[in-house]
Short mmCIF file of C-alpha atoms in Angstrom, two decimals:
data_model
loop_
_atom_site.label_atom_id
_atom_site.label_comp_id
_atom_site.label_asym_id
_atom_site.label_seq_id
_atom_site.Cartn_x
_atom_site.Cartn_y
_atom_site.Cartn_z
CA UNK A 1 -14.03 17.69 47.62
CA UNK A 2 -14.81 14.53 49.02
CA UNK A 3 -14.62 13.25 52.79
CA UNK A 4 -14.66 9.84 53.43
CA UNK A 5 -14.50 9.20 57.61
CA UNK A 6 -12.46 6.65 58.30
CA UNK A 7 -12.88 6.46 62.37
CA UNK A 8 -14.30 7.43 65.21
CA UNK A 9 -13.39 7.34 69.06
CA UNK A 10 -13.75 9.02 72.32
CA UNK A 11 -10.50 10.05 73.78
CA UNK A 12 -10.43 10.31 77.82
CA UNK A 13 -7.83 12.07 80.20
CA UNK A 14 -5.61 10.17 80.64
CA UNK A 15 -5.69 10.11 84.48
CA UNK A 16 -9.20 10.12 85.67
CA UNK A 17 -10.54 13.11 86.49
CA UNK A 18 -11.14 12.93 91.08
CA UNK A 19 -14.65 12.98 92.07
CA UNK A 20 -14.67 15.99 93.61
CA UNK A 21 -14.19 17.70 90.38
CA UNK A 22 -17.10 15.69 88.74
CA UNK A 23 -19.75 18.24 88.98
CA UNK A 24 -18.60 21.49 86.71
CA UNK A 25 -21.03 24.67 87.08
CA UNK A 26 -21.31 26.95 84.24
CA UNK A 27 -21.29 30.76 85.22
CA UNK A 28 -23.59 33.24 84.34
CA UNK A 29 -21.85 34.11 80.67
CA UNK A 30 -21.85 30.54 80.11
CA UNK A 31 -25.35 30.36 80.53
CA UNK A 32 -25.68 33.26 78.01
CA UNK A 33 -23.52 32.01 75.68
CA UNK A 34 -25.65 31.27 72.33
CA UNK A 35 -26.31 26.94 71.73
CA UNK A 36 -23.73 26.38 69.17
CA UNK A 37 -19.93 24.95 68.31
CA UNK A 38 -17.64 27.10 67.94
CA UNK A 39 -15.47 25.92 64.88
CA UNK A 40 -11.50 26.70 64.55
CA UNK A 41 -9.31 24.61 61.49
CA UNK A 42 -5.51 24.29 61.77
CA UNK A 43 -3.83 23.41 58.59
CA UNK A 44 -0.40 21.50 58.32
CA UNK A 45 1.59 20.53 55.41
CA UNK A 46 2.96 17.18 54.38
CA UNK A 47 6.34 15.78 55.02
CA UNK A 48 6.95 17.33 58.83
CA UNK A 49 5.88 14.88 60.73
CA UNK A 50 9.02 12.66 60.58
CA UNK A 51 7.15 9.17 60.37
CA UNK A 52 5.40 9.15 63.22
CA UNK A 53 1.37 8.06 63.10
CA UNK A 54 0.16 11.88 63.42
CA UNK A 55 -2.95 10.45 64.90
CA UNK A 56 -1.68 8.18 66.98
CA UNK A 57 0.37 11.11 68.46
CA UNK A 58 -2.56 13.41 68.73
CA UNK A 59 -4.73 11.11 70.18
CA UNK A 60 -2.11 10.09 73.39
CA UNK A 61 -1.36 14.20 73.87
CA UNK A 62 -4.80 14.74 73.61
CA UNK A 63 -5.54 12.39 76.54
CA UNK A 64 -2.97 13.91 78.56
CA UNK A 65 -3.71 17.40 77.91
CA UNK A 66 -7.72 16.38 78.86
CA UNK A 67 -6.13 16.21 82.72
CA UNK A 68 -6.06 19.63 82.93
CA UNK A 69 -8.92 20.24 80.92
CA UNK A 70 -11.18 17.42 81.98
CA UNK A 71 -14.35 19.61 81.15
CA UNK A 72 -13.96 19.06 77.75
CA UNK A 73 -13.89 15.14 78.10
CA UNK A 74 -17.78 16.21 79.87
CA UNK A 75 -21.33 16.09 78.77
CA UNK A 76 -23.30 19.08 79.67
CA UNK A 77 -26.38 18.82 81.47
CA UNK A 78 -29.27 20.98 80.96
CA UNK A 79 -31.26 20.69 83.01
CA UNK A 80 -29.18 21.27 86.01
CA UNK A 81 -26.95 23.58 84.01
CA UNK A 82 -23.48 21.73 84.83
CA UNK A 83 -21.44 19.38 83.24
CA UNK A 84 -21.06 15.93 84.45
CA UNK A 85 -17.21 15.75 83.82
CA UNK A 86 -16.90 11.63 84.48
CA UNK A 87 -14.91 11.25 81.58
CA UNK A 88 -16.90 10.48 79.03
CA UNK A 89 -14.89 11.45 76.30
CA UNK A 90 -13.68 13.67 73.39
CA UNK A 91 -14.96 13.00 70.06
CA UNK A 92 -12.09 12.15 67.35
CA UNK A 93 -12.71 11.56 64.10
CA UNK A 94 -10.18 10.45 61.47
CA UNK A 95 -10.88 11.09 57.80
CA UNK A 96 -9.24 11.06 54.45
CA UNK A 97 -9.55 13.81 51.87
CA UNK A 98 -9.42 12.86 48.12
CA UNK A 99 -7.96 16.52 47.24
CA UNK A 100 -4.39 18.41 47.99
CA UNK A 101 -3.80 21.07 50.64
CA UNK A 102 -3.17 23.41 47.81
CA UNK A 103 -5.98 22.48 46.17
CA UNK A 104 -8.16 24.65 49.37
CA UNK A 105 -5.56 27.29 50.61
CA UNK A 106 -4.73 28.59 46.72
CA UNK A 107 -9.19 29.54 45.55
CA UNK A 108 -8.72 32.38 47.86
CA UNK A 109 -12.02 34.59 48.02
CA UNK A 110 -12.75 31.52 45.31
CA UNK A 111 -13.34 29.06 48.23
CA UNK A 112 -16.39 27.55 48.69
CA UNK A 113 -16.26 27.58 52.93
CA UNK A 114 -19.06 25.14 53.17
CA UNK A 115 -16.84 22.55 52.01
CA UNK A 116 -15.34 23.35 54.85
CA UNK A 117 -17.29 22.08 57.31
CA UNK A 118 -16.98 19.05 56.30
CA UNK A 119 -13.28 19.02 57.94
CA UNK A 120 -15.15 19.16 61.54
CA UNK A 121 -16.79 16.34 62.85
CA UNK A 122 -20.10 17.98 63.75
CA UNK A 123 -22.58 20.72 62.96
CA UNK A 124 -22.44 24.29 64.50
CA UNK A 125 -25.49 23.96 66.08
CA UNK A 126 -24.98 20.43 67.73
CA UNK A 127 -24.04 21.49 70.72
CA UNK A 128 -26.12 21.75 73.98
CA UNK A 129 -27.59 18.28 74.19
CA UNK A 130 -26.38 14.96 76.73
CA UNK A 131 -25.40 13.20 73.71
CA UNK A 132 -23.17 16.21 72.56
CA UNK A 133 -19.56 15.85 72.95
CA UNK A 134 -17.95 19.22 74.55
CA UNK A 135 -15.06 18.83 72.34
CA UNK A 136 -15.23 17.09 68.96
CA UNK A 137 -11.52 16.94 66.90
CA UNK A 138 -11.66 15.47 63.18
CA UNK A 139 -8.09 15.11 61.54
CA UNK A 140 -8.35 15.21 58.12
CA UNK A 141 -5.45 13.51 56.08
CA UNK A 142 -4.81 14.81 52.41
CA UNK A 143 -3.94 13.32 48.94
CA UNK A 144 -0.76 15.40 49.38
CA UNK A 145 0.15 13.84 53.26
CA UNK A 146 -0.73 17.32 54.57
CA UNK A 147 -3.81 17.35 57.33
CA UNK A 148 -6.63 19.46 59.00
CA UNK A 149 -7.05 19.50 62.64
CA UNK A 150 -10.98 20.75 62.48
CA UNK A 151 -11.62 21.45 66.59
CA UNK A 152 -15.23 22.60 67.61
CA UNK A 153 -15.51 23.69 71.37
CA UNK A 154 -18.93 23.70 72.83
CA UNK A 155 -19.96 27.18 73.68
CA UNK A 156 -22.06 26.02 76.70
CA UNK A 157 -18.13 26.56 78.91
CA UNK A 158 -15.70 28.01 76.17
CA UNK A 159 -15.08 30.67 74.22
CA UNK A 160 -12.39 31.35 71.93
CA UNK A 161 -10.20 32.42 74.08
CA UNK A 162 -10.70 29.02 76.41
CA UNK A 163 -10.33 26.78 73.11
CA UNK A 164 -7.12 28.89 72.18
CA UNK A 165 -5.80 27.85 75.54
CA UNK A 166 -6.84 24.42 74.83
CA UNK A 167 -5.00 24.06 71.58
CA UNK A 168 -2.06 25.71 72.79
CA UNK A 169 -1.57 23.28 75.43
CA UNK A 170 -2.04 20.44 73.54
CA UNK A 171 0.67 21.60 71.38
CA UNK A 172 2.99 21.86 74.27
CA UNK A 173 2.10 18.53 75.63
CA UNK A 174 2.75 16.80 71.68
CA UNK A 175 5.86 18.38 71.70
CA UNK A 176 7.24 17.21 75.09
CA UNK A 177 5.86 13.30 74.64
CA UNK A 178 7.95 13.74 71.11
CA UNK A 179 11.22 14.57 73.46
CA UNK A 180 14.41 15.27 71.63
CA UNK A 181 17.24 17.77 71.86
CA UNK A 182 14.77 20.78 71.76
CA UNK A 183 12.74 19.55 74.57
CA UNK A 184 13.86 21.98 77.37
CA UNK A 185 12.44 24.43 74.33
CA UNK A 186 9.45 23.28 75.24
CA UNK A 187 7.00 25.84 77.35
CA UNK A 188 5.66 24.48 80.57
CA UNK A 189 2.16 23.85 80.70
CA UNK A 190 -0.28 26.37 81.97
CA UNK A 191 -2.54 25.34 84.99
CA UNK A 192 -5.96 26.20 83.60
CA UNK A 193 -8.38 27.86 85.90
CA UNK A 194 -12.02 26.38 86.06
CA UNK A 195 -14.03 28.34 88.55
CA UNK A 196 -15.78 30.87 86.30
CA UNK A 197 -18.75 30.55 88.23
CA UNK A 198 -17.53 31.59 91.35
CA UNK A 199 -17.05 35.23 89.31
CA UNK A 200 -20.52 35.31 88.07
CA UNK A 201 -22.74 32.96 89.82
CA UNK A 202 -25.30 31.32 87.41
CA UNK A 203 -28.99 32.14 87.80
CA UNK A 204 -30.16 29.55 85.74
CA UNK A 205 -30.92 31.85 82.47
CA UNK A 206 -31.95 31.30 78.75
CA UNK A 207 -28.72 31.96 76.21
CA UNK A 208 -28.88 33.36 73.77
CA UNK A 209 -31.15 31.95 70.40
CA UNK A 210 -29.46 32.07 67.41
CA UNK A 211 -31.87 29.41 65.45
CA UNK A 212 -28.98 27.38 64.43
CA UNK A 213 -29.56 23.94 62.63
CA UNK A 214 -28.27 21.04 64.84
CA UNK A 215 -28.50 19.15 61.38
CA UNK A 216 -25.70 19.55 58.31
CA UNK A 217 -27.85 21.31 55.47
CA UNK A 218 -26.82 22.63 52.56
CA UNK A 219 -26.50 26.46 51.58
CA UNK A 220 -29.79 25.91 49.87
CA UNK A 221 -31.13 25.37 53.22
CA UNK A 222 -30.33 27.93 55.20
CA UNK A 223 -29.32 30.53 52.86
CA UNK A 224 -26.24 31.86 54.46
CA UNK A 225 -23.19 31.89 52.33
CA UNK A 226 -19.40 32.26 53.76
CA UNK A 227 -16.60 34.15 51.95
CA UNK A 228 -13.17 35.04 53.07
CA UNK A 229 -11.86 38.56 52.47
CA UNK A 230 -8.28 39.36 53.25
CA UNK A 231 -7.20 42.86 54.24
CA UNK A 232 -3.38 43.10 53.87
CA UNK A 233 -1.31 45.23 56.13
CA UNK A 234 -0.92 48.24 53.96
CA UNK A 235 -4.89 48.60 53.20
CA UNK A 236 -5.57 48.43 56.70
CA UNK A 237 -3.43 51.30 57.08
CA UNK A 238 -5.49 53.53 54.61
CA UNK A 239 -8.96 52.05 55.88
CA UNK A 240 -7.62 53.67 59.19
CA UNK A 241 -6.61 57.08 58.02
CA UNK A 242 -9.95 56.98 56.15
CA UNK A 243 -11.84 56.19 58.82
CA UNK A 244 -10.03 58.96 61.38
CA UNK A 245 -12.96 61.85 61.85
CA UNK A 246 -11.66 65.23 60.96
CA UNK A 247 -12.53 66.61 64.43
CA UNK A 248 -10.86 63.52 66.46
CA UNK A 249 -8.57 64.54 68.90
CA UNK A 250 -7.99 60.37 69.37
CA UNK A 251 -5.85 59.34 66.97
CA UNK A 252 -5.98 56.61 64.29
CA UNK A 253 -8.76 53.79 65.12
CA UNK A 254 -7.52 50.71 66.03
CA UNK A 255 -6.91 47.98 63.26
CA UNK A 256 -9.80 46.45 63.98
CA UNK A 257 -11.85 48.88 64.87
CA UNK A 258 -11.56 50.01 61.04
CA UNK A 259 -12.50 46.86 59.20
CA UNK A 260 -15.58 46.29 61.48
CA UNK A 261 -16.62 49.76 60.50
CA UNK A 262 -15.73 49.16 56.63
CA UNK A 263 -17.51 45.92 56.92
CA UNK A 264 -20.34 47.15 58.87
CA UNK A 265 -20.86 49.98 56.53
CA UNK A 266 -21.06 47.58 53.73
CA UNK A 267 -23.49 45.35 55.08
CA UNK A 268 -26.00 47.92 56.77
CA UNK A 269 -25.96 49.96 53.52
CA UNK A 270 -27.51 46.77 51.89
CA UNK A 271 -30.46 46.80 54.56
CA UNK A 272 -31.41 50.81 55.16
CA UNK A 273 -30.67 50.67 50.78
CA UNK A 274 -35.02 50.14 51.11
CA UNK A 275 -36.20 53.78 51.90
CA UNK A 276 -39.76 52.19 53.23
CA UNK A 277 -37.84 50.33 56.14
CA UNK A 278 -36.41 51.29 59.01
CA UNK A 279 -33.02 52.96 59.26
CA UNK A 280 -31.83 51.71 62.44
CA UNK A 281 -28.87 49.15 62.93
CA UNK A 282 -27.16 47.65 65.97
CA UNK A 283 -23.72 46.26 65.30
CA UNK A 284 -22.87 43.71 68.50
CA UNK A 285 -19.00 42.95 69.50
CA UNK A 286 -17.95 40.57 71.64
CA UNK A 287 -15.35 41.93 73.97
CA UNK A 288 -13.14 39.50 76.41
CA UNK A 289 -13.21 40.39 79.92
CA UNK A 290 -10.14 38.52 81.03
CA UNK A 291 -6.58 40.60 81.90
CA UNK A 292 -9.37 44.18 81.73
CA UNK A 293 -10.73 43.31 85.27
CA UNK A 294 -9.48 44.61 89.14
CA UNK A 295 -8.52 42.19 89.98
CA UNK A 296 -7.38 40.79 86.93
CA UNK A 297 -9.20 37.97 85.19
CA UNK A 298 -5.93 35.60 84.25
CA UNK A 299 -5.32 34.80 80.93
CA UNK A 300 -5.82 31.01 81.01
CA UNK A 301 -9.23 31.67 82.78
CA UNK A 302 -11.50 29.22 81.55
CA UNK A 303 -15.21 29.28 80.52
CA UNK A 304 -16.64 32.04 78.72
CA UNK A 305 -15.44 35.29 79.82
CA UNK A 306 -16.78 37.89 77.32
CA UNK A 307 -19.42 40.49 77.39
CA UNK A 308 -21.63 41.67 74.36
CA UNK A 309 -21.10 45.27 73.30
CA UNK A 310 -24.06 47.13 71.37
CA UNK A 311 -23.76 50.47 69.58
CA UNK A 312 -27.13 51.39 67.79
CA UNK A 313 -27.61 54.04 65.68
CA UNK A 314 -29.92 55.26 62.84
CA UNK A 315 -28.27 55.65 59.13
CA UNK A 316 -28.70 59.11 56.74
CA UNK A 317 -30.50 59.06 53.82
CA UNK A 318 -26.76 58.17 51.99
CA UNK A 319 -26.44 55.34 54.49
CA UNK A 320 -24.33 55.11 57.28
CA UNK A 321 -21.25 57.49 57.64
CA UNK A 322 -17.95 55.23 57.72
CA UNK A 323 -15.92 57.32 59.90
CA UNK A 324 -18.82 58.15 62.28
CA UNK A 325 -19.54 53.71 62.07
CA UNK A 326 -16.25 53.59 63.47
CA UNK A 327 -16.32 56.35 66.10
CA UNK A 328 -19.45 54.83 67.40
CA UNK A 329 -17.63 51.16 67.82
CA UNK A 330 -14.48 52.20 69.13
CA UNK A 331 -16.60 53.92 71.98
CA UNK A 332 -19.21 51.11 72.38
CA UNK A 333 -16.11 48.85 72.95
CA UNK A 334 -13.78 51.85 75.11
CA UNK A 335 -16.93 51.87 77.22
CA UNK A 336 -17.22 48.53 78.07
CA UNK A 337 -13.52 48.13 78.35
CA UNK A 338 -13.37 50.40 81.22
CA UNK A 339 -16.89 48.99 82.85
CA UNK A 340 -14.80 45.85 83.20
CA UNK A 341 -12.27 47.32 85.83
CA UNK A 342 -15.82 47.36 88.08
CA UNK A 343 -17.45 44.15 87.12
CA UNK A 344 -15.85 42.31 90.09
CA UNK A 345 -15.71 45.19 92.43
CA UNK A 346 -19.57 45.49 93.20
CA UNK A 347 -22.53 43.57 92.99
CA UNK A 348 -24.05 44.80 90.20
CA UNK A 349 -21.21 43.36 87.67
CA UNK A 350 -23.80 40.41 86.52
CA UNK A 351 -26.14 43.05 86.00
CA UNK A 352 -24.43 44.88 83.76
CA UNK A 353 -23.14 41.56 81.13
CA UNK A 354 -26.84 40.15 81.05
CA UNK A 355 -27.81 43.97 79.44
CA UNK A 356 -25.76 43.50 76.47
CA UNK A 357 -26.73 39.79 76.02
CA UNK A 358 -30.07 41.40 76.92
CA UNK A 359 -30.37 44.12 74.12
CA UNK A 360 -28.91 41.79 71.31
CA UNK A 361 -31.48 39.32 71.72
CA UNK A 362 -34.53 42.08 71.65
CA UNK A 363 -32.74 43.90 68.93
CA UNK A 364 -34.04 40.94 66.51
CA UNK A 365 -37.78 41.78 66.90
CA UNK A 366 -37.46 45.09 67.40
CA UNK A 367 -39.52 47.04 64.46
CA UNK A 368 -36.93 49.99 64.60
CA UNK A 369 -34.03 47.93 63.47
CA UNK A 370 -33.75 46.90 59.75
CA UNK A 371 -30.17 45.22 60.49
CA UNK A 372 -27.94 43.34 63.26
CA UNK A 373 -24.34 42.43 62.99
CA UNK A 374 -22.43 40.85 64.86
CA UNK A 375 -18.11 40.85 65.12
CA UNK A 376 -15.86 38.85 67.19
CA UNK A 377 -12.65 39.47 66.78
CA UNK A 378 -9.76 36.24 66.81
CA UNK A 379 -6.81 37.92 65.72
CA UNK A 380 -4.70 37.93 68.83
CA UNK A 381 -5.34 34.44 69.42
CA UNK A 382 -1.89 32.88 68.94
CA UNK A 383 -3.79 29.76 66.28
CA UNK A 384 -0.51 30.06 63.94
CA UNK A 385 1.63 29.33 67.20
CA UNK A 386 0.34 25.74 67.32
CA UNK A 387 3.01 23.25 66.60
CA UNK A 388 2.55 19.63 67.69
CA UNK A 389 5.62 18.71 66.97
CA UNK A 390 5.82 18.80 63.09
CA UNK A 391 5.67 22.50 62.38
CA UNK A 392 3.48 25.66 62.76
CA UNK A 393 0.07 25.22 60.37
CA UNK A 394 0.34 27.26 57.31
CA UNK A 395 -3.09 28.26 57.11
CA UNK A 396 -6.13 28.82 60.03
CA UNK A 397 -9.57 28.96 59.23
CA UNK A 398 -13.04 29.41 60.10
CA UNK A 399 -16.10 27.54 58.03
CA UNK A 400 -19.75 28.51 56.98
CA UNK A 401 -21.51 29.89 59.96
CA UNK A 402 -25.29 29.86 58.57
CA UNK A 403 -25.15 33.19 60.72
CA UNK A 404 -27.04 36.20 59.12
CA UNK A 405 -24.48 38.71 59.05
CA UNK A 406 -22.13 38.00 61.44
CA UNK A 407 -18.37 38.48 60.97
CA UNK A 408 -15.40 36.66 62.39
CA UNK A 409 -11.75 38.13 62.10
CA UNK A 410 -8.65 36.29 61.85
CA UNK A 411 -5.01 37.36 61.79
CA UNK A 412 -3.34 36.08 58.43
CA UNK A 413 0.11 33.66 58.61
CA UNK A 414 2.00 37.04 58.66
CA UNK A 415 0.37 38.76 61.26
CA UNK A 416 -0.11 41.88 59.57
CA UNK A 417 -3.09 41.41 57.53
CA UNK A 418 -6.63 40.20 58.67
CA UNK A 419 -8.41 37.79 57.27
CA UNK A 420 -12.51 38.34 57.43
CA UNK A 421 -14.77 35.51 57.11
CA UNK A 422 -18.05 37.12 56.56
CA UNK A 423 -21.59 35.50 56.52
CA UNK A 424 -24.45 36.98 54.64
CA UNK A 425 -27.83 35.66 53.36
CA UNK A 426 -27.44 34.34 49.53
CA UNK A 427 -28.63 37.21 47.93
CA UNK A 428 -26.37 40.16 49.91
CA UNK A 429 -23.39 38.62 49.27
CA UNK A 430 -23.50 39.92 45.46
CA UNK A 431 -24.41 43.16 46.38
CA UNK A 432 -21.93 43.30 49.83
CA UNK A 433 -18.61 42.14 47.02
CA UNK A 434 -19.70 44.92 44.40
CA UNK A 435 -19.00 47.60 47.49
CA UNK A 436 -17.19 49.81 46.00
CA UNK A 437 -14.78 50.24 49.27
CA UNK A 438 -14.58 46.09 50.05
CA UNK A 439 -13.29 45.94 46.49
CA UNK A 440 -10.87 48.91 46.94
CA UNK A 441 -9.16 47.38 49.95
CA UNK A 442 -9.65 43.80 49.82
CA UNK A 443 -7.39 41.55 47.71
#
């Protein structure tokens, strides 16, 4: 697949941004946040646009959707840990592809994701730096007419959640510059909140280092290969009467909850496989504070409002024990759940998020532990929603983290299956695919 970029501008709100909102300070969990892009692909087919310049059309909603958002049109400043938000700009890039839609949605586990990244305008790890846009859009035209919309979100002030917001908006302000009949169909545009930091104060602290290249390398480079795995409706239902403990008075595991423990089972059994290294594992899950809090954290609560949830534990001489992996995460994650009904209630609630973030980062030179992985979980982020005014996409995807062992989760076009894009060093990737339960409930 070849890329060629055809242009590239800096989009600005399209009413400047006041003064007084100039000066943005990142909270505490910003500051935490790990140095990197976080990457999110919308794909749309061909013919739906009805002759309108697609770019053209996102560009002008895109400015007017940067209003509310004006953070995004920022640079991020280090050194004083704020982002100068004087409307420098959002990156968009406009590129041609010289294959079909088809051609990339139909290779299934096939897919080579690091072709992928070449549909977003920037590396993962480019983010962090003056000369780093906050938000950098590529839209990627195919042979076919179809297009990519390839959005990476700086994770120095958003996480998922934030950039979900983001794209949902912009979608409702394409829709009402396209007007028409449908128009009062149209949702009315959410008033994003931008004052994370007076929750959690920032202190000024290191986030977290994740050794990401700022550069584009190759697999050869770094190693880390992506695959997708899909996980249709009716195998998650089996993983999760599998993975239900025999003396569990709780009920079936959540969805989730199940393929992070098939997954994690998988990839720790790989690393505790060596009987002359350590046996201990931490799997890390990021867990969003917002709607869990008293008082409530709203929804459209910008930033990065998540906290890092550990469970360690030491595997058997069989490896680990899939329904006790599972046990263990649901009540990593029930824990913190309920710890964030108290995290705005006391004084202590900063405290608590900087442990997690805290423990991950020791966990990586800590003798004791032979393997760390890390899940977040995307599946209730409404991505398929998105219509600009030409249709919902047909396919959302992630791209090659070079990420050892980390795991990202997306909901399929249905709704009922779950799509896992998991990274793994080269040479566990083989071994993780041969598993005898990923290839009994993956398709």
């Amino acid at each position: 697949m070849k890329v060629e970029i055809l242009s590239t501008e800096l989009i600005k709100p399209s009413t400047p941004t006041p003064p007084s909102f100039r000066h943005y300070s990142i909270s505490m969990v910003d500051e935490l946040s790990p140095v990197m892009n976080v990457p999110i692909i919308l794909y749309y087919p061909a013919g739906l646009h009805g002759g309108i310049s697609r770019c053209m059309h996102l560009k002008t909603s895109l400015s007017k959707v940067l209003t509310r958002f004006y953070p995004f049109a920022g640079r991020y400043m280090k050194e004083s840990y704020m982002v100068d938000c004087s409307d420098q700009g959002a990156e968009f890039v406009e590129a041609r592809v010289d294959v079909g839609l088809d051609d990339i949605i139909c290779q299934g586990r096939n897919l080579k994701a690091e072709l992928l990244n070449s549909l977003v305008s920037r590396p993962i790890g480019a983010g962090g730096e003056i000369s780093d846009p906050v938000l950098a859009v590529q839209v990627s035209t195919f042979s076919c007419g179809g297009c990519a919309i390839g959005v990476l979100s700086s994770h120095r002030i958003a996480d998922i959640a934030t950039t979900s917001t983001l794209v949902m908006e912009w979608a409702v302000d394409a829709k009402i510059l396209l007007g028409g009949d449908d128009e009062r169909c149209v949702p009315v545009p959410v008033s994003p909140n931008w004052n994370s930091a007076s929750l959690f104060p920032g202190q000024k602290m290191s986030g977290l280092a994740l050794g990401l290249p700022r550069a584009k390398e190759n697999i050869a480079d770094h190693g880390i290969v992506t695959k997708k795995f899909l996980f249709s409706n009716s195998a998650i239902s089996k993983i999760r009467e599998k993975a239900m403990l025999d003396e569990s008075d709780e009920g079936l595991p959540t969805r989730v909850q199940s393929v992070c423990g098939l997954i994690g089972k998988a990839i720790i059994d790989i690393h505790v496989a060596n009987r002359e290294k350590p046996r201990g594992f931490l799997v890390i899950q990021a867990v969003n504070m917002r709607e869990r809090t008293d008082p409530p954290i709203p929804k459209h609560q910008c930033g990065n409002l998540y906290l890092v949830s550990p469970a360690r534990s030491v595997a058997g001489d069989e490896g680990v024990e899939f329904g006790g992996l599972v046990d263990l995460l649901t009540r990593s994650v029930k824990k913190d759940v309920d710890t964030c009904k108290m995290l705005l209630s006391g004084g202590d609630g900063g405290e608590f998020i900087a442990q997690g973030f805290n423990e991950s980062l020791k966990s990586h030179t800590d003798p004791g532990i032979s393997c760390v992985c890390f899940f977040t979980d995307w599946c209730k982020f409404p991505f398929y929603e998105a219509d600009f005014g030409w249709g919902k996409p047909v396919w959302v995807s992630s791209v090659n983290v070079p990420l050892r062992n980390s795991v990202c989760l997306l909901s399929d076009k249905s709704g009922e299956g779950i799509e896992a894009w998991v990274n793994l060093h080269i040479d566990d990737m083989p071994k993780f695919e041969q598993d005898s339960s990923i290839l009994e409930f993956t398709s």
